[in-house]
Coordinates of C-alpha atoms in Angstrom, one line a residue:
X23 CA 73.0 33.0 -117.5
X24 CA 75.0 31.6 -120.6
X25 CA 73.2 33.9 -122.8
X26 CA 74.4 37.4 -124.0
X27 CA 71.8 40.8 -123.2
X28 CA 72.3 41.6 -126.4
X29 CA 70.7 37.6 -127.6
X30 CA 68.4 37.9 -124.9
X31 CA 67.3 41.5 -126.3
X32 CA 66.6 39.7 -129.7
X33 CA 65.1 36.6 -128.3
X34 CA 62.6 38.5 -125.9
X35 CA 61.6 41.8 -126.4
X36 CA 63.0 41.7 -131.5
X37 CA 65.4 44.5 -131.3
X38 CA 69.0 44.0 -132.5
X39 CA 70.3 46.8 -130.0
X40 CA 69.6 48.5 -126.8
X41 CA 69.1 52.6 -126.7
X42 CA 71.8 54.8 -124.6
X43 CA 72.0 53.8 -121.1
X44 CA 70.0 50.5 -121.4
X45 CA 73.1 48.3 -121.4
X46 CA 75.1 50.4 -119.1
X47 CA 72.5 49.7 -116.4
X48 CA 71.8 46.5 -117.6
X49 CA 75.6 45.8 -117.0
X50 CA 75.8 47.1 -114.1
X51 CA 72.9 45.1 -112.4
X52 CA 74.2 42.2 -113.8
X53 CA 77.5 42.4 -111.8
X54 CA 75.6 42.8 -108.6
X55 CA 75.9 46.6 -108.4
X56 CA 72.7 48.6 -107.2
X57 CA 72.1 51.4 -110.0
X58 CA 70.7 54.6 -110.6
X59 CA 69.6 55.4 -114.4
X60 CA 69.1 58.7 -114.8
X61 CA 67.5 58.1 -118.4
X62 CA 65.5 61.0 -120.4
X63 CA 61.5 60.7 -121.6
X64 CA 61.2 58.1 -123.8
X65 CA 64.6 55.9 -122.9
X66 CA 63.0 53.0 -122.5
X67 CA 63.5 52.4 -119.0
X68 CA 61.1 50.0 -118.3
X69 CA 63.0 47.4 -120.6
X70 CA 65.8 47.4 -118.1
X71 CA 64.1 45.9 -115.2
X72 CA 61.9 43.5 -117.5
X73 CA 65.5 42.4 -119.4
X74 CA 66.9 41.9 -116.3
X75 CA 63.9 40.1 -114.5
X76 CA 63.3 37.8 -117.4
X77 CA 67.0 36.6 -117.2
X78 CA 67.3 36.0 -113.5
X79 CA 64.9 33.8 -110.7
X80 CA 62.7 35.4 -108.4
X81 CA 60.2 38.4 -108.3
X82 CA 61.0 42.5 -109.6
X83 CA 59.6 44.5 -107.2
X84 CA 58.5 47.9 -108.5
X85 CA 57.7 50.7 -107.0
X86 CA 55.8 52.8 -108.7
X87 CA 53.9 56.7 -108.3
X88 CA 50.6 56.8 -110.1
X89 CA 47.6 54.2 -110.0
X90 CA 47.6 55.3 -113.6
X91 CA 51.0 54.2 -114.8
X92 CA 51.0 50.7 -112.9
X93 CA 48.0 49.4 -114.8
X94 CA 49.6 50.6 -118.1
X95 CA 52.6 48.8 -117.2
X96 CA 51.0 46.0 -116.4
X97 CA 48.2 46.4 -119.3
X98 CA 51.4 46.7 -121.8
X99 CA 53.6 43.6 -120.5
X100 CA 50.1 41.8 -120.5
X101 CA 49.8 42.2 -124.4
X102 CA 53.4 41.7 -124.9
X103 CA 52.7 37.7 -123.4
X104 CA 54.0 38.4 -120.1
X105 CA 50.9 36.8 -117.7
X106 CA 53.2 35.9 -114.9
X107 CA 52.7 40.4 -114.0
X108 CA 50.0 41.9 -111.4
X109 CA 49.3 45.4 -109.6
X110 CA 48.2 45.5 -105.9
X111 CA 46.8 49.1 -105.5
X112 CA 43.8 51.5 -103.8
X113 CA 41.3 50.2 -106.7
X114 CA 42.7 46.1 -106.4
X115 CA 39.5 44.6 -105.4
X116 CA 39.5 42.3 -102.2
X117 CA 38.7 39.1 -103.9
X118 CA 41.6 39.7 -106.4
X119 CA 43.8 41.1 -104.0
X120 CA 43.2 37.7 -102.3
X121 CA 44.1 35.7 -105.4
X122 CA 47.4 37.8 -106.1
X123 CA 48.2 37.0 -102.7
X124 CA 47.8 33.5 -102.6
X125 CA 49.9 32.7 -105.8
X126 CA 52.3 35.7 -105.1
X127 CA 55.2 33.3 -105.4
X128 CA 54.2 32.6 -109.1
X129 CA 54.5 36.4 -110.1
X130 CA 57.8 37.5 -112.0
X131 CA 56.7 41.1 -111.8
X132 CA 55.3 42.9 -108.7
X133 CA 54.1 46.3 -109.0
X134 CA 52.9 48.4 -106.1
X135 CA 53.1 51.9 -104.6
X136 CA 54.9 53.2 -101.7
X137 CA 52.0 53.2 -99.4
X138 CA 50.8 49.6 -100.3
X139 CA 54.2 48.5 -99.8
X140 CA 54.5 50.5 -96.5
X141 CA 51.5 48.6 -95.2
X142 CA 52.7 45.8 -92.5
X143 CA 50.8 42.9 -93.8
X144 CA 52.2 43.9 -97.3
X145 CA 55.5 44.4 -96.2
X146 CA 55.3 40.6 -94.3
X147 CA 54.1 38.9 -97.4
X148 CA 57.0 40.4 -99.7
X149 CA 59.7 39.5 -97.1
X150 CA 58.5 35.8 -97.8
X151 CA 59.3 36.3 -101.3
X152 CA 62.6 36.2 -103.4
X153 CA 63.0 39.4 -104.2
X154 CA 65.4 39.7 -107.7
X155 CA 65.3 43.5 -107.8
X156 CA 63.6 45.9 -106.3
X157 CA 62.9 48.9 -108.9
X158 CA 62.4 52.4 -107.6
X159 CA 60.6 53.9 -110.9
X160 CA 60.3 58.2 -110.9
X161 CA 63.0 57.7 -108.2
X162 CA 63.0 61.6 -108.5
X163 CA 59.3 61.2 -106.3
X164 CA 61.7 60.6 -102.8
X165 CA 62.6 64.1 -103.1
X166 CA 59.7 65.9 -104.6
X167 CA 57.0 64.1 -103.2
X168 CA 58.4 62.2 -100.0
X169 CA 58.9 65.6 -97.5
X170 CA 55.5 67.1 -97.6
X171 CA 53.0 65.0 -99.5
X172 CA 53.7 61.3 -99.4
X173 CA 55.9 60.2 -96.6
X174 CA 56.0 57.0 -97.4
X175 CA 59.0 57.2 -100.1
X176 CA 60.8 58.6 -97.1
X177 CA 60.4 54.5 -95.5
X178 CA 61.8 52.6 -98.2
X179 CA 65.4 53.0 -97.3
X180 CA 64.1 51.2 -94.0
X181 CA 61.8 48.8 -96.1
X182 CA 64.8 47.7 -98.0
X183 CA 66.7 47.0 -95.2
X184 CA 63.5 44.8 -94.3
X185 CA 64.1 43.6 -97.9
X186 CA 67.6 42.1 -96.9
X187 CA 68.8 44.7 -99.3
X188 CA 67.7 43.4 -102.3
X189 CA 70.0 44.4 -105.5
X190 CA 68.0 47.9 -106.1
X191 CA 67.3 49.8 -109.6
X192 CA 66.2 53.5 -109.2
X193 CA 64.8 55.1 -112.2
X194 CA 64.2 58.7 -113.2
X195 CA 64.4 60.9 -116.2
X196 CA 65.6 63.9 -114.4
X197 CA 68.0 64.6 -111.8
X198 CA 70.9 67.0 -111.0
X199 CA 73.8 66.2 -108.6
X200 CA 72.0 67.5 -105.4
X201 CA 68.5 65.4 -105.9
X202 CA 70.9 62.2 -106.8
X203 CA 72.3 62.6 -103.5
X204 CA 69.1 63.1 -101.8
X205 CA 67.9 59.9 -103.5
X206 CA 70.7 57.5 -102.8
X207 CA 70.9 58.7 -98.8
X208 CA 67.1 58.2 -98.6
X209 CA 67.7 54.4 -100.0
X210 CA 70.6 54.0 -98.4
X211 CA 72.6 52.7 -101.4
X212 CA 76.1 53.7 -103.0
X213 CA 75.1 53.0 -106.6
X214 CA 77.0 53.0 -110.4
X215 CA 75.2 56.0 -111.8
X216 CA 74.1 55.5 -115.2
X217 CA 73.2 58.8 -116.9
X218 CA 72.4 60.0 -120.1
X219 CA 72.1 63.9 -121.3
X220 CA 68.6 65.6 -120.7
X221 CA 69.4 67.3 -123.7
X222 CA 66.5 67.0 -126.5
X223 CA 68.3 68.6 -129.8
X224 CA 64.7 68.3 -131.8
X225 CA 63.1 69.9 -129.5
X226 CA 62.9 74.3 -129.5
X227 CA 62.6 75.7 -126.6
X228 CA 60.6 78.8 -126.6
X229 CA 59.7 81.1 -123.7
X230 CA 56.7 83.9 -124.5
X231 CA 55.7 86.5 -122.1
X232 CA 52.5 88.0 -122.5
X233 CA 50.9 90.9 -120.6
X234 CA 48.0 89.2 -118.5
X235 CA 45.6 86.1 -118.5
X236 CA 43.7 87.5 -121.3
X237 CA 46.4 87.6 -123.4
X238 CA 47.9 84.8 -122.3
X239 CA 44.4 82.7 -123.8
X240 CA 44.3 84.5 -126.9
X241 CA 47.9 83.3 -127.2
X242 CA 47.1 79.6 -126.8
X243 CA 44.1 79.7 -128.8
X244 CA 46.8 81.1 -131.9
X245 CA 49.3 78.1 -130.6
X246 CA 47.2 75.2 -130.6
X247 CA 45.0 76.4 -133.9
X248 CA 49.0 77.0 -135.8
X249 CA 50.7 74.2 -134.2
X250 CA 51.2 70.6 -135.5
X251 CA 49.4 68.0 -133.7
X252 CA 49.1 66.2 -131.2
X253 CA 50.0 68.1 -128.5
X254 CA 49.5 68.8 -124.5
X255 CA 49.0 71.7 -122.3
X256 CA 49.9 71.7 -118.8
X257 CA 48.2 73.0 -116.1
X258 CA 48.8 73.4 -112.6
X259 CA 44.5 73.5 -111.8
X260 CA 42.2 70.8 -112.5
X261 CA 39.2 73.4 -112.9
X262 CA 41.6 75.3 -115.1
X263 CA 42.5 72.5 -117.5
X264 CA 38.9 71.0 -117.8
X265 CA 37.5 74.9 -118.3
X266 CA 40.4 75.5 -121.0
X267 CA 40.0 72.1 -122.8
X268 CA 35.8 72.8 -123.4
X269 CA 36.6 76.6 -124.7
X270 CA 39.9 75.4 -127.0
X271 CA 37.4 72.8 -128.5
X272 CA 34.5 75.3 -129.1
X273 CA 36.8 77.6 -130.5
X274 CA 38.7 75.2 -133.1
X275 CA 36.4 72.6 -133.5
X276 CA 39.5 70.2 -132.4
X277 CA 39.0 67.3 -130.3
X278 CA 39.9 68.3 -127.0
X279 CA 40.0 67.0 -123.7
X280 CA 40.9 67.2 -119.8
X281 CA 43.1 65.2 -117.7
X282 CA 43.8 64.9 -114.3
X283 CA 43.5 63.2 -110.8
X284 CA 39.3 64.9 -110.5
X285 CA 38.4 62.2 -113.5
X286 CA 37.5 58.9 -112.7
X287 CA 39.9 56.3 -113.5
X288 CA 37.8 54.9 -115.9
X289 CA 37.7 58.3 -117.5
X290 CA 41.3 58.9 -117.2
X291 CA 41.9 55.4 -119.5
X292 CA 39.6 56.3 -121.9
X293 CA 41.0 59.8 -122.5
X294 CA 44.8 58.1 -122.5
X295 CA 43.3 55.4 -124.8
X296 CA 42.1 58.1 -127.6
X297 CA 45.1 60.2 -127.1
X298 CA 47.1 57.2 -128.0
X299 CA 45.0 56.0 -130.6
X300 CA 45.0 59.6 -132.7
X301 CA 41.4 60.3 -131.6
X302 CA 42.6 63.7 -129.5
X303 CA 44.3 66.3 -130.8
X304 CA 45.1 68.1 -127.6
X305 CA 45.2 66.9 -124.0
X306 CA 44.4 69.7 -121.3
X307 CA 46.6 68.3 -118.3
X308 CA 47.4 68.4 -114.7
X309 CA 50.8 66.5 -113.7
X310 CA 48.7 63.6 -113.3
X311 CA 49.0 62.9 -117.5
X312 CA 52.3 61.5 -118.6
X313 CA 54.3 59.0 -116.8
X314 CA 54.8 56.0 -118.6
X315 CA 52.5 57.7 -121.4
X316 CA 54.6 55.8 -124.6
X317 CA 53.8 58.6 -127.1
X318 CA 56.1 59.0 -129.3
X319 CA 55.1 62.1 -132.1
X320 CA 53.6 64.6 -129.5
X321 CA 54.4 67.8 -131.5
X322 CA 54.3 70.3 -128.8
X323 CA 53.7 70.6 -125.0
X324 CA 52.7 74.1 -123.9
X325 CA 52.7 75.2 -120.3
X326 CA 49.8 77.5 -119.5
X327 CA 51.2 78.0 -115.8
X328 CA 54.6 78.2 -114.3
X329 CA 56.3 74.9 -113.6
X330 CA 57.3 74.9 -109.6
X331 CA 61.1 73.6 -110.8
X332 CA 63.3 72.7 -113.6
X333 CA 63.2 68.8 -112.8
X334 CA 59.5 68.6 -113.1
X335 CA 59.7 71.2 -116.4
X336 CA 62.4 68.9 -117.7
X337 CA 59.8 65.8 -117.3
X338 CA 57.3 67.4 -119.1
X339 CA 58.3 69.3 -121.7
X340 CA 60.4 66.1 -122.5
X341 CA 57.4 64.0 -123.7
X342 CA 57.5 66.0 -126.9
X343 CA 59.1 64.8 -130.0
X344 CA 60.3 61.3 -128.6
X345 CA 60.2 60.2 -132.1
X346 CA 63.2 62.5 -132.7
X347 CA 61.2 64.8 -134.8
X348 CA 61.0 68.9 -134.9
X349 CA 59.1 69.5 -132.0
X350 CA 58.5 72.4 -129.5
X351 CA 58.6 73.2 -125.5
X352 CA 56.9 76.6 -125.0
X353 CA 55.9 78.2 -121.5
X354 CA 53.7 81.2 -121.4
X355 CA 55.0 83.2 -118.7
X356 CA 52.5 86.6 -117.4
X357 CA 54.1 88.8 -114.4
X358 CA 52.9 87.6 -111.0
X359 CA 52.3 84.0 -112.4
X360 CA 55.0 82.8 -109.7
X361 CA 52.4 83.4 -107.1
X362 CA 50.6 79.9 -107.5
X363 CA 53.4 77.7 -107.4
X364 CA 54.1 78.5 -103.9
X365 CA 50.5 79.0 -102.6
X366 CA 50.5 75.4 -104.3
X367 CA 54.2 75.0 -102.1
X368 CA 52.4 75.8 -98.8
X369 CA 49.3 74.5 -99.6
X370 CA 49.1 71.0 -97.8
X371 CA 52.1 72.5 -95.5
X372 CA 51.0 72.8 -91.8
X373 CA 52.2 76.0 -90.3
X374 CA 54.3 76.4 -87.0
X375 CA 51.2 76.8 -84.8
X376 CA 49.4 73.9 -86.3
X377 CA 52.3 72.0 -85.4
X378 CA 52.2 72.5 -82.0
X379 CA 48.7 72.7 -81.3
X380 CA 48.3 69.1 -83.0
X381 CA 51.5 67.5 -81.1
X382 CA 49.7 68.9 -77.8
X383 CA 46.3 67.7 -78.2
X384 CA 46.3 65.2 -81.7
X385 CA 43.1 63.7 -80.7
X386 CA 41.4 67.4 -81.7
X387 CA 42.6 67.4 -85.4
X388 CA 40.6 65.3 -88.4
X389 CA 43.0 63.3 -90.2
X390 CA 40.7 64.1 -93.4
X391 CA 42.4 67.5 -93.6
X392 CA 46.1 65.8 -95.7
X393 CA 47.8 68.5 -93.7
X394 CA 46.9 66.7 -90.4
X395 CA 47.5 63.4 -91.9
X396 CA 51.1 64.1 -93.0
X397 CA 51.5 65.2 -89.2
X398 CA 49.7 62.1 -87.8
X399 CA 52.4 60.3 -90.2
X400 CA 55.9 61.6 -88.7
X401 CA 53.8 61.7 -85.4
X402 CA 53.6 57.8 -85.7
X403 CA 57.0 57.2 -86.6
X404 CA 58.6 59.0 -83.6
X405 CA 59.2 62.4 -85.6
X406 CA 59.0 65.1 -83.0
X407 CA 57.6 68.5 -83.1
X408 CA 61.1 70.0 -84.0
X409 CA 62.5 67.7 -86.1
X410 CA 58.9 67.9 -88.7
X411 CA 59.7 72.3 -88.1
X412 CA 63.1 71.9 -89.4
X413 CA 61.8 69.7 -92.2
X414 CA 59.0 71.7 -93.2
X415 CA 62.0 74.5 -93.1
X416 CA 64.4 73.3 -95.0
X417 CA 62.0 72.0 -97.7
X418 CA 60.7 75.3 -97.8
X419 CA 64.0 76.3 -98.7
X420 CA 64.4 74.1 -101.3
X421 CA 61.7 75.0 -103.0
X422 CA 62.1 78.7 -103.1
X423 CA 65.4 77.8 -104.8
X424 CA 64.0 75.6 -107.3
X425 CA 61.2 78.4 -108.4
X426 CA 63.9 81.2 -108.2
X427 CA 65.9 78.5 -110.6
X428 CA 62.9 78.1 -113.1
X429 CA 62.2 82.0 -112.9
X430 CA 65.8 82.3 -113.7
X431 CA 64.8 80.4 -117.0
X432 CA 62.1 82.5 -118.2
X433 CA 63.3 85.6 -117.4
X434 CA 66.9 84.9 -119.2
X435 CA 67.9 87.0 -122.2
X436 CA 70.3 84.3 -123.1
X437 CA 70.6 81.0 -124.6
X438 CA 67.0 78.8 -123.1
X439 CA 69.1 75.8 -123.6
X440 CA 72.3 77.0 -122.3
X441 CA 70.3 78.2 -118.7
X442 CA 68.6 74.4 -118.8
X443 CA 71.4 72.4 -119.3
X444 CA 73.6 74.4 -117.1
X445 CA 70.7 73.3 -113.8
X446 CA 71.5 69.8 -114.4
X447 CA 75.2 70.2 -114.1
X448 CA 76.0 70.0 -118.0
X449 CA 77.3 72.1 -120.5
X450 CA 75.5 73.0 -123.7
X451 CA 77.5 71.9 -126.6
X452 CA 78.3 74.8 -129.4
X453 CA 75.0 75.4 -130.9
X454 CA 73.2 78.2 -132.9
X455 CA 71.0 79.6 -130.5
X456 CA 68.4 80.8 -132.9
X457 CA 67.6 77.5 -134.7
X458 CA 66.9 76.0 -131.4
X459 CA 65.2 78.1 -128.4
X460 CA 63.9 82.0 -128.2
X461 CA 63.7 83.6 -124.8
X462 CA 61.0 85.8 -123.9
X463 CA 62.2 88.9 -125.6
X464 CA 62.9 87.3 -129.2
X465 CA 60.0 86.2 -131.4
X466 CA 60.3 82.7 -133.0
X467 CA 58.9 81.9 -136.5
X468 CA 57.1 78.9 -136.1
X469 CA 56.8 78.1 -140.3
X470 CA 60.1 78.5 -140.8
X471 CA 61.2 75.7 -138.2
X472 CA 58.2 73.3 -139.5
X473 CA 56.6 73.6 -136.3
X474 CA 53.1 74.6 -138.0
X475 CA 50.3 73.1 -139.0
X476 CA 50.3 71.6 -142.3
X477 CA 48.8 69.3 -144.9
X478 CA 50.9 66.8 -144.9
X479 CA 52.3 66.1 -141.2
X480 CA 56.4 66.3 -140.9
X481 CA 55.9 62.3 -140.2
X482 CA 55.5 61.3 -143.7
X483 CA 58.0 63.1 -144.9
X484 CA 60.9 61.1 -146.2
X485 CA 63.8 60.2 -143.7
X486 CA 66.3 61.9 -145.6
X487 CA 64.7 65.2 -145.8
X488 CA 63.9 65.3 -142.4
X489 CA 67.3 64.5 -141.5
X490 CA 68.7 67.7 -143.6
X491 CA 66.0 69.8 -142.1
X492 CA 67.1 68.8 -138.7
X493 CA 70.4 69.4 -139.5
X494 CA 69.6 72.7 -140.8
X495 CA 67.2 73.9 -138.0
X496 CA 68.0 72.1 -134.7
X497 CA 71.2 71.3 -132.4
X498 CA 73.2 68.9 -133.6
X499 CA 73.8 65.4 -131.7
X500 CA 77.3 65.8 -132.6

């Protein structure tokens, strides 16, 4: 194509220039080299596969996590005049499936998840089709999901090859050096790595430790009544988070409200849609609320329970301030919390026993129970006995490092953004420590860094002011 990335930026999507790491991956693609963007919250990833797709024949592929985020991808692209874009998932009805299949050759943008893809009809149908890239997005899901809850991001190494190795684009907004590995051997690809710093300068990190759940509630009731808005709390229990969201409103009179996977999908868009819109102040969340969620002024994101790792912290906490405004990361951290994220860990795990008893006599186990599903997977591809053991093992094993990592985090009497930067192999840059995180033994004054509540939100502010207040209060980019 005769026509520069930087003239087809302007011509398709109005922008004059691309953000950090769009053109590098851009680049890279375009010279035939499969790529892996490791691109923080709020990068605008998705412009690199739709740039590249819009520029070259045949069909993007993408593979994509959440039911949630495929429809808002395809919803967004939709309005933005791109018709020739459709979503096969769980919820595709048969009579539009049908249609979707019969003019699949007409679509310039394919989205589907792992499983759909997995399926061999599916599979067949996409091998007739000229595939431009193939797009991996949350690529960091092949690690964190693929072992122990959805084996089928462990397949498309194979589906690729099925592919005839299309030119491949894995997306993520986290990864250190050992989960980039792990992603690249499970797709079987040698790529150009494009990565950008997961540091967030303008936005404090704070760690508070608090005594026991009791105090822990009185301390997010203060937080989200002081704090500017909008903001999200995490939670690792859908009962939790919907419980929490109907006492926070009753006791500030804010508009409040849950998300996660227990919610209808039609109750999950709505909620998104208001949150968007300025209509919530606070979103009570599971993990389920977030990706692809194009929010730019989120003031704060407070988690209410411990965070199993850093990557999945690091995803989170990173939807605040992508507007590059003051903004603020806090984790409320009681003794003992560790406890849930690995009952959570071993929840869906089968144990040894299980394991054998169900490799013996399969035909006695209900595939209802996930567990005995994820076995009747590897059992189906020719995983034996041992080799799901030694798995399970070394998974486990993984895990307990990543949650001894993120305990190392909260517990630190040091720098918060020192010990973060340092678990994704980089080196915070010379920084006063006290203008831009607290640990858990230093108090943080929330007015003083313009993180409260106030008449006049820090968005209308003039630019200039805000810049010297950044300046003044938060890491610099230089």
């Amino acid at each position: 194509m005769s026509e520069t990335l930087e003239e087809s930026l302007q011509r398709l999507f109005g922008f004059s220039t691309f953000r950090e790491g769009q053109r590098a991956a851009l680049t890279a693609l375009e010279a035939g080299q499969d790529t892996l963007a490791v691109l923080p919250t709020g990068a605008g990833k998705t412009l690199i596969y739709q740039l590249y797709g819009y520029r070259h024949p045949g069909c993007v592929v993408v593979i994509s996590p959440l039911l949630a985020l495929m429809n808002d991808q395809v919803d967004r692209m939709r309005m933005a005049g791109i018709r020739q874009v459709a979503a096969i998932t769980s919820l595709t009805s048969y009579a539009e499936r049908q249609v979707i299949l019969q003019h699949l050759g007409d679509y310039r943008f394919l989205f589907l998840s792992p499983e759909m893809l997995a399926q061999p009809q599916m599979l067949t149908r996409i091998q007739q089709l000229t595939v431009s890239l193939l797009v991996v997005d949350e690529a960091h899901c092949i690690v964190q999901w693929g072992p122990d809850f959805r084996p089928e991001y462990l397949l498309l190494g194979a589906i690729r090859d099925r592919l005839r190795q299309p030119l491949t684009l894995l997306l993520t907004a986290t990864a250190d050096r050992q989960t980039r590995q792990e992603i690249t051997k499970q797709m079987r690809v040698t790529p150009t790595v494009v990565a950008e710093s997961v540091n967030r300068p303008n936005v404090f990190l704070d760690v508070e430790r608090v005594n026991d759940e009791t105090e822990k509630q009185e301390r997010l009731l203060a937080l989200v009544s002081q704090l500017a808005q909008p903001g999200v709390v995490y939670f690792s229990s859908k009962q939790q988070a919907t419980d929490t969201a109907d006492w926070l409103r009753d006791k500030t009179g804010l508009p409040i409200a849950a998300y996660h996977a227990g919610l209808s999908s039609e109750d999950r868009f709505k909620i998104q849609q208001q949150f968007m819109a300025g209509d919530l102040a606070v979103i009570c969340a599971t993990s389920a609320f977030g990706m692809g969620i194009d929010k730019n002024d989120v003031r704060f994101v407070i988690h209410y329970h411990l965070p199993a790792d850093l990557g999945s912290y690091a995803q989170e906490m990173g939807r605040a301030g992508r507007d590059g405004q003051p903004s603020v990361a806090i984790l409320l951290y009681a003794p003992g919390d560790e406890r849930l994220p690995r009952a959570l860990n071993e929840a869906n795990r089968p144990d040894e026993t299980t394991i054998q008893r169900f490799y013996a006599r399969p035909a006695a186990f209900s595939v209802d129970d996930p567990g005995i599903a994820l076995l009747t997977f590897y059992r189906n591809h020719g995983i034996s006995a041992g080799a799901v053991s030694a798995l399970f093992a070394r998974r486990e094993q993984e895990r307990a490092r990543a949650l001894q990592q993120m305990l190392g985090y909260v517990r630190t009497t040091d720098c918060l953004r020192h010990n973060w930067l340092q678990a994704f192999d980089e080196t915070a840059p010379a920084h006063d420590a006290t203008t831009c995180c607290a640990p858990a033994d230093v108090s943080v004054d929330l007015a003083a860094l313009g993180l409260q509540q106030t008449q006049q939100p820090v968005a209308a502010a003039p630019l200039s002011d805000w810049r010297e207040r950044l300046a003044a209060l938060f890491l610099s980019n230089n």
